[in-house]
Amino acid sequence: CNLLGLFALFACSAFAQESEIKASLEATLPGAKVEHVTATAVNDIYQVELSSGQVIHATGDGKHIFGGDLFELKDGKLKNLTEDYRSISRVDALNTLQDKDLVVFPAQGVEKAQVYVFTDVTCGYCMKFHSEVPELNSKGVTVKYAAWPRAGAQSEVGATMRDVWCSADRRAAMNKAKTRQPVEHAKDSCTNQVIVDQVKLGMKMGVDGTPAVFDKQGRKLGGYVPADALVQMLTQK
């Protein structure tokens, strides 16, 4: 490093520590790939994002790591700094999703909010959530479904979701699938690549079950949330 003043000294020191953390973790953890290393507000504690999307923390020498979120206690309030970071990363991920690759149930009238929902057509809470989509739409909430078959894209449910995504009328097909009605089989020429891509994206965003509901700001709002409570969460400042 070219030490041109105090700023350069700090920059070089930080770079050296980040490199040391990256080298130590990748050499020790089988298959781990470090995407980003950033300093936290805590002295000598760094936030590490892995290629899997998992966020962990490490000491500056890379010899100690720990899981869990980092919280800030300030003015009598508790703030999840790690979740704030995840939200920023999720926005970038969500921005890669296009409506043409989703099953979209648009808001009625003026749109007040949008939610992205990673869904499986066979899970009970996914069905319960879907039964309340008309209520959400009537209250100005657009619901955008991404595919996340829990058993994987190559599973039986993955095949059903391929049929939904390949349908000329995805909304009608989704309504059938979510009420246990048969969905017309798609032509062989329609692949499941969109399903595969969305499963991978969901995993990187930390989806580990369905439904997984996110707002446009990348906040994870939970799994099944009753329509009234979800609208309140989306409109609160």
Tab-separated table of C-alpha atoms in Angstrom:
chain	number	residue	atom	x	y	z
A	1	CYS	CA	0.000	0.000	0.000
A	2	ASN	CA	1.148	3.529	-0.694
A	3	LEU	CA	0.958	5.305	2.667
A	4	LEU	CA	0.066	8.838	1.620
A	5	GLY	CA	-1.165	10.310	4.849
A	6	LEU	CA	-3.277	9.049	7.683
A	7	PHE	CA	-6.293	8.242	5.503
A	8	ALA	CA	-4.235	5.957	3.313
A	9	LEU	CA	-2.828	4.275	6.412
A	10	PHE	CA	-6.288	3.471	7.717
A	11	ALA	CA	-7.450	2.326	4.275
A	12	CYS	CA	-4.504	-0.023	3.892
A	13	SER	CA	-4.948	-1.396	7.400
A	14	ALA	CA	-8.629	-2.092	6.783
A	15	PHE	CA	-7.876	-3.745	3.441
A	16	ALA	CA	-5.244	-5.953	5.052
A	17	GLN	CA	-7.662	-7.087	7.763
A	18	GLU	CA	-10.429	-7.783	5.257
A	19	SER	CA	-8.012	-9.820	3.138
A	20	GLU	CA	-6.853	-11.744	6.205
A	21	ILE	CA	-10.433	-12.546	7.209
A	22	LYS	CA	-11.299	-13.672	3.685
A	23	ALA	CA	-8.210	-15.887	3.417
A	24	SER	CA	-8.729	-17.417	6.851
A	25	LEU	CA	-12.407	-18.255	6.359
A	26	GLU	CA	-12.053	-19.652	2.855
A	27	ALA	CA	-9.122	-21.817	3.953
A	28	THR	CA	-10.967	-23.148	7.001
A	29	LEU	CA	-14.626	-23.467	5.979
A	30	PRO	CA	-15.153	-26.080	3.234
A	31	GLY	CA	-16.799	-24.565	0.173
A	32	ALA	CA	-17.103	-21.102	1.707
A	33	LYS	CA	-16.696	-18.107	-0.570
A	34	VAL	CA	-16.531	-14.649	0.962
A	35	GLU	CA	-18.355	-11.989	-1.062
A	36	HIS	CA	-17.976	-8.931	1.162
A	37	VAL	CA	-16.157	-7.969	4.362
A	38	THR	CA	-17.131	-4.706	6.038
A	39	ALA	CA	-16.226	-3.092	9.336
A	40	THR	CA	-18.945	-2.760	11.969
A	41	ALA	CA	-19.452	-0.132	14.650
A	42	VAL	CA	-17.765	-2.519	17.110
A	43	ASN	CA	-13.991	-2.328	17.305
A	44	ASP	CA	-12.259	-5.239	15.524
A	45	ILE	CA	-15.541	-6.954	14.580
A	46	TYR	CA	-16.261	-7.350	10.874
A	47	GLN	CA	-19.401	-8.356	9.044
A	48	VAL	CA	-18.871	-11.113	6.472
A	49	GLU	CA	-21.306	-11.955	3.684
A	50	LEU	CA	-20.846	-15.391	2.121
A	51	SER	CA	-21.835	-16.308	-1.431
A	52	SER	CA	-24.733	-18.303	0.043
A	53	GLY	CA	-26.185	-15.034	1.340
A	54	GLN	CA	-25.440	-15.927	4.959
A	55	VAL	CA	-24.062	-13.110	7.111
A	56	ILE	CA	-21.658	-13.906	9.942
A	57	HIS	CA	-19.138	-11.899	11.973
A	58	ALA	CA	-15.417	-12.276	12.472
A	59	THR	CA	-12.586	-10.743	14.440
A	60	GLY	CA	-10.007	-8.734	12.518
A	61	ASP	CA	-7.431	-11.511	12.567
A	62	GLY	CA	-9.924	-13.993	11.135
A	63	LYS	CA	-9.355	-16.426	14.004
A	64	HIS	CA	-12.784	-16.145	15.594
A	65	ILE	CA	-16.211	-16.156	13.935
A	66	PHE	CA	-19.749	-16.154	15.299
A	67	GLY	CA	-23.276	-16.256	13.961
A	68	GLY	CA	-26.252	-14.178	14.975
A	69	ASP	CA	-27.256	-10.598	14.307
A	70	LEU	CA	-25.568	-7.450	15.560
A	71	PHE	CA	-27.902	-5.072	17.400
A	72	GLU	CA	-27.422	-1.454	18.381
A	73	LEU	CA	-28.858	-0.170	21.662
A	74	LYS	CA	-29.464	3.564	21.344
A	75	ASP	CA	-31.884	5.989	22.970
A	76	GLY	CA	-33.859	3.145	24.503
A	77	LYS	CA	-34.389	1.462	21.142
A	78	LEU	CA	-33.086	-1.779	19.679
A	79	LYS	CA	-31.909	-1.688	16.055
A	80	ASN	CA	-30.901	-4.783	14.097
A	81	LEU	CA	-27.893	-3.609	12.084
A	82	THR	CA	-27.416	-6.965	10.381
A	83	GLU	CA	-31.016	-7.060	9.179
A	84	ASP	CA	-30.621	-3.520	7.822
A	85	TYR	CA	-27.672	-4.776	5.777
A	86	ARG	CA	-29.637	-7.796	4.549
A	87	SER	CA	-32.487	-5.519	3.466
A	88	ILE	CA	-30.142	-3.499	1.260
A	89	SER	CA	-28.808	-6.689	-0.333
A	90	ARG	CA	-32.342	-8.001	-0.828
A	91	VAL	CA	-33.400	-4.872	-2.712
A	92	ASP	CA	-30.698	-5.584	-5.284
A	93	ALA	CA	-31.919	-9.182	-5.529
A	94	LEU	CA	-35.590	-8.227	-5.791
A	95	ASN	CA	-34.782	-5.719	-8.521
A	96	THR	CA	-33.632	-8.615	-10.707
A	97	LEU	CA	-37.160	-10.065	-10.664
A	98	GLN	CA	-39.331	-9.005	-13.577
A	99	ASP	CA	-43.109	-9.182	-13.687
A	100	LYS	CA	-42.945	-11.376	-16.796
A	101	ASP	CA	-41.287	-14.062	-14.650
A	102	LEU	CA	-43.688	-13.760	-11.689
A	103	VAL	CA	-47.352	-14.414	-10.967
A	104	VAL	CA	-48.731	-10.963	-10.266
A	105	PHE	CA	-52.031	-10.137	-8.571
A	106	PRO	CA	-52.321	-6.348	-8.997
A	107	ALA	CA	-53.811	-3.921	-6.528
A	108	GLN	CA	-57.264	-2.596	-7.209
A	109	GLY	CA	-57.377	1.139	-7.745
A	110	VAL	CA	-54.383	3.104	-6.538
A	111	GLU	CA	-51.465	0.891	-5.585
A	112	LYS	CA	-50.288	1.626	-2.052
A	113	ALA	CA	-47.688	-1.119	-1.631
A	114	GLN	CA	-46.146	-4.207	-3.169
A	115	VAL	CA	-45.058	-7.480	-1.635
A	116	TYR	CA	-42.871	-10.198	-3.090
A	117	VAL	CA	-43.843	-13.649	-1.861
A	118	PHE	CA	-41.724	-16.755	-2.365
A	119	THR	CA	-44.341	-19.484	-2.440
A	120	ASP	CA	-44.973	-23.216	-2.692
A	121	VAL	CA	-48.367	-24.230	-4.038
A	122	THR	CA	-48.777	-27.099	-1.560
A	123	CYS	CA	-47.910	-25.561	1.822
A	124	GLY	CA	-50.846	-24.861	4.117
A	125	TYR	CA	-49.854	-21.343	5.084
A	126	CYS	CA	-49.206	-20.489	1.421
A	127	MET	CA	-52.794	-21.488	0.679
A	128	LYS	CA	-54.061	-19.484	3.632
A	129	PHE	CA	-52.078	-16.441	2.485
A	130	HIS	CA	-53.448	-16.845	-1.039
A	131	SER	CA	-57.032	-16.936	0.218
A	132	GLU	CA	-56.455	-13.386	1.514
A	133	VAL	CA	-54.871	-12.020	-1.681
A	134	PRO	CA	-58.220	-10.551	-2.883
A	135	GLU	CA	-58.451	-8.633	0.397
A	136	LEU	CA	-54.896	-7.370	-0.002
A	137	ASN	CA	-55.611	-6.314	-3.581
A	138	SER	CA	-58.754	-4.477	-2.482
A	139	LYS	CA	-56.656	-2.528	0.020
A	140	GLY	CA	-54.156	-1.407	-2.597
A	141	VAL	CA	-51.495	-4.095	-2.185
A	142	THR	CA	-50.002	-5.807	-5.238
A	143	VAL	CA	-48.861	-9.373	-4.605
A	144	LYS	CA	-45.978	-10.702	-6.705
A	145	TYR	CA	-45.320	-14.419	-6.411
A	146	ALA	CA	-41.897	-15.969	-6.981
A	147	ALA	CA	-41.539	-19.753	-7.132
A	148	TRP	CA	-39.960	-21.611	-4.232
A	149	PRO	CA	-41.027	-25.285	-4.246
A	150	ARG	CA	-39.804	-26.589	-0.896
A	151	ALA	CA	-38.770	-29.957	-2.321
A	152	GLY	CA	-36.809	-28.346	-5.148
A	153	ALA	CA	-37.426	-27.406	-8.760
A	154	GLN	CA	-37.133	-31.025	-9.913
A	155	SER	CA	-39.750	-32.333	-7.461
A	156	GLU	CA	-43.395	-33.167	-8.125
A	157	VAL	CA	-44.495	-29.819	-6.697
A	158	GLY	CA	-41.770	-28.188	-8.785
A	159	ALA	CA	-43.387	-29.712	-11.863
A	160	THR	CA	-46.780	-28.357	-10.808
A	161	MET	CA	-45.295	-24.913	-10.363
A	162	ARG	CA	-43.719	-25.169	-13.809
A	163	ASP	CA	-47.238	-25.828	-15.122
A	164	VAL	CA	-48.448	-22.685	-13.349
A	165	TRP	CA	-45.605	-20.523	-14.644
A	166	CYS	CA	-46.012	-21.903	-18.197
A	167	SER	CA	-49.753	-21.277	-18.246
A	168	ALA	CA	-51.199	-18.649	-20.571
A	169	ASP	CA	-53.182	-17.406	-17.554
A	170	ARG	CA	-50.871	-17.699	-14.574
A	171	ARG	CA	-53.281	-16.131	-12.113
A	172	ALA	CA	-56.019	-18.626	-12.947
A	173	ALA	CA	-53.523	-21.484	-12.779
A	174	MET	CA	-52.230	-20.274	-9.419
A	175	ASN	CA	-55.793	-20.046	-8.078
A	176	LYS	CA	-56.341	-23.662	-9.098
A	177	ALA	CA	-53.056	-24.897	-7.642
A	178	LYS	CA	-53.617	-23.093	-4.345
A	179	THR	CA	-57.061	-24.720	-3.986
A	180	ARG	CA	-55.818	-28.227	-4.847
A	181	GLN	CA	-57.395	-28.260	-8.294
A	182	PRO	CA	-55.492	-29.828	-11.206
A	183	VAL	CA	-53.497	-27.489	-13.435
A	184	GLU	CA	-53.138	-28.181	-17.146
A	185	HIS	CA	-49.744	-29.704	-17.926
A	186	ALA	CA	-47.357	-27.424	-19.748
A	187	LYS	CA	-45.779	-28.250	-23.080
A	188	ASP	CA	-42.351	-29.883	-22.921
A	189	SER	CA	-40.908	-26.871	-24.725
A	190	CYS	CA	-41.600	-24.716	-21.651
A	191	THR	CA	-38.694	-25.285	-19.284
A	192	ASN	CA	-38.445	-24.863	-15.530
A	193	GLN	CA	-35.464	-22.500	-15.711
A	194	VAL	CA	-37.415	-19.619	-14.176
A	195	ILE	CA	-38.307	-21.875	-11.238
A	196	VAL	CA	-34.663	-22.911	-10.813
A	197	ASP	CA	-33.464	-19.299	-10.908
A	198	GLN	CA	-36.044	-18.117	-8.379
A	199	VAL	CA	-35.224	-20.953	-5.966
A	200	LYS	CA	-31.540	-19.944	-6.110
A	201	LEU	CA	-32.404	-16.286	-5.597
A	202	GLY	CA	-34.625	-17.110	-2.639
A	203	MET	CA	-31.885	-19.154	-1.004
A	204	LYS	CA	-29.426	-16.285	-1.422
A	205	MET	CA	-31.958	-13.955	0.199
A	206	GLY	CA	-32.278	-16.266	3.181
A	207	VAL	CA	-35.591	-17.928	2.328
A	208	ASP	CA	-35.825	-21.122	4.350
A	209	GLY	CA	-39.565	-21.751	4.265
A	210	THR	CA	-42.756	-20.607	2.617
A	211	PRO	CA	-44.434	-18.265	2.337
A	212	ALA	CA	-41.582	-15.764	2.663
A	213	VAL	CA	-42.885	-12.213	2.366
A	214	PHE	CA	-40.731	-9.181	1.522
A	215	ASP	CA	-41.561	-5.538	0.852
A	216	LYS	CA	-39.927	-3.383	-1.861
A	217	GLN	CA	-37.383	-2.117	0.666
A	218	GLY	CA	-36.118	-5.659	1.228
A	219	ARG	CA	-37.623	-6.061	4.692
A	220	LYS	CA	-38.565	-9.626	5.504
A	221	LEU	CA	-42.089	-9.321	6.876
A	222	GLY	CA	-42.313	-12.932	7.958
A	223	GLY	CA	-44.201	-15.957	6.712
A	224	TYR	CA	-47.980	-15.971	6.771
A	225	VAL	CA	-49.271	-12.627	8.028
A	226	PRO	CA	-53.036	-11.894	8.195
A	227	ALA	CA	-54.074	-9.351	5.579
A	228	ASP	CA	-54.956	-6.580	8.055
A	229	ALA	CA	-51.660	-6.950	9.918
A	230	LEU	CA	-49.685	-7.066	6.668
A	231	VAL	CA	-51.309	-3.872	5.375
A	232	GLN	CA	-50.453	-2.171	8.659
A	233	MET	CA	-46.813	-3.309	8.392
A	234	LEU	CA	-46.587	-2.047	4.824
A	235	THR	CA	-48.028	1.369	5.562
A	236	GLN	CA	-46.275	2.109	8.834
A	237	LYS	CA	-43.516	4.687	8.688
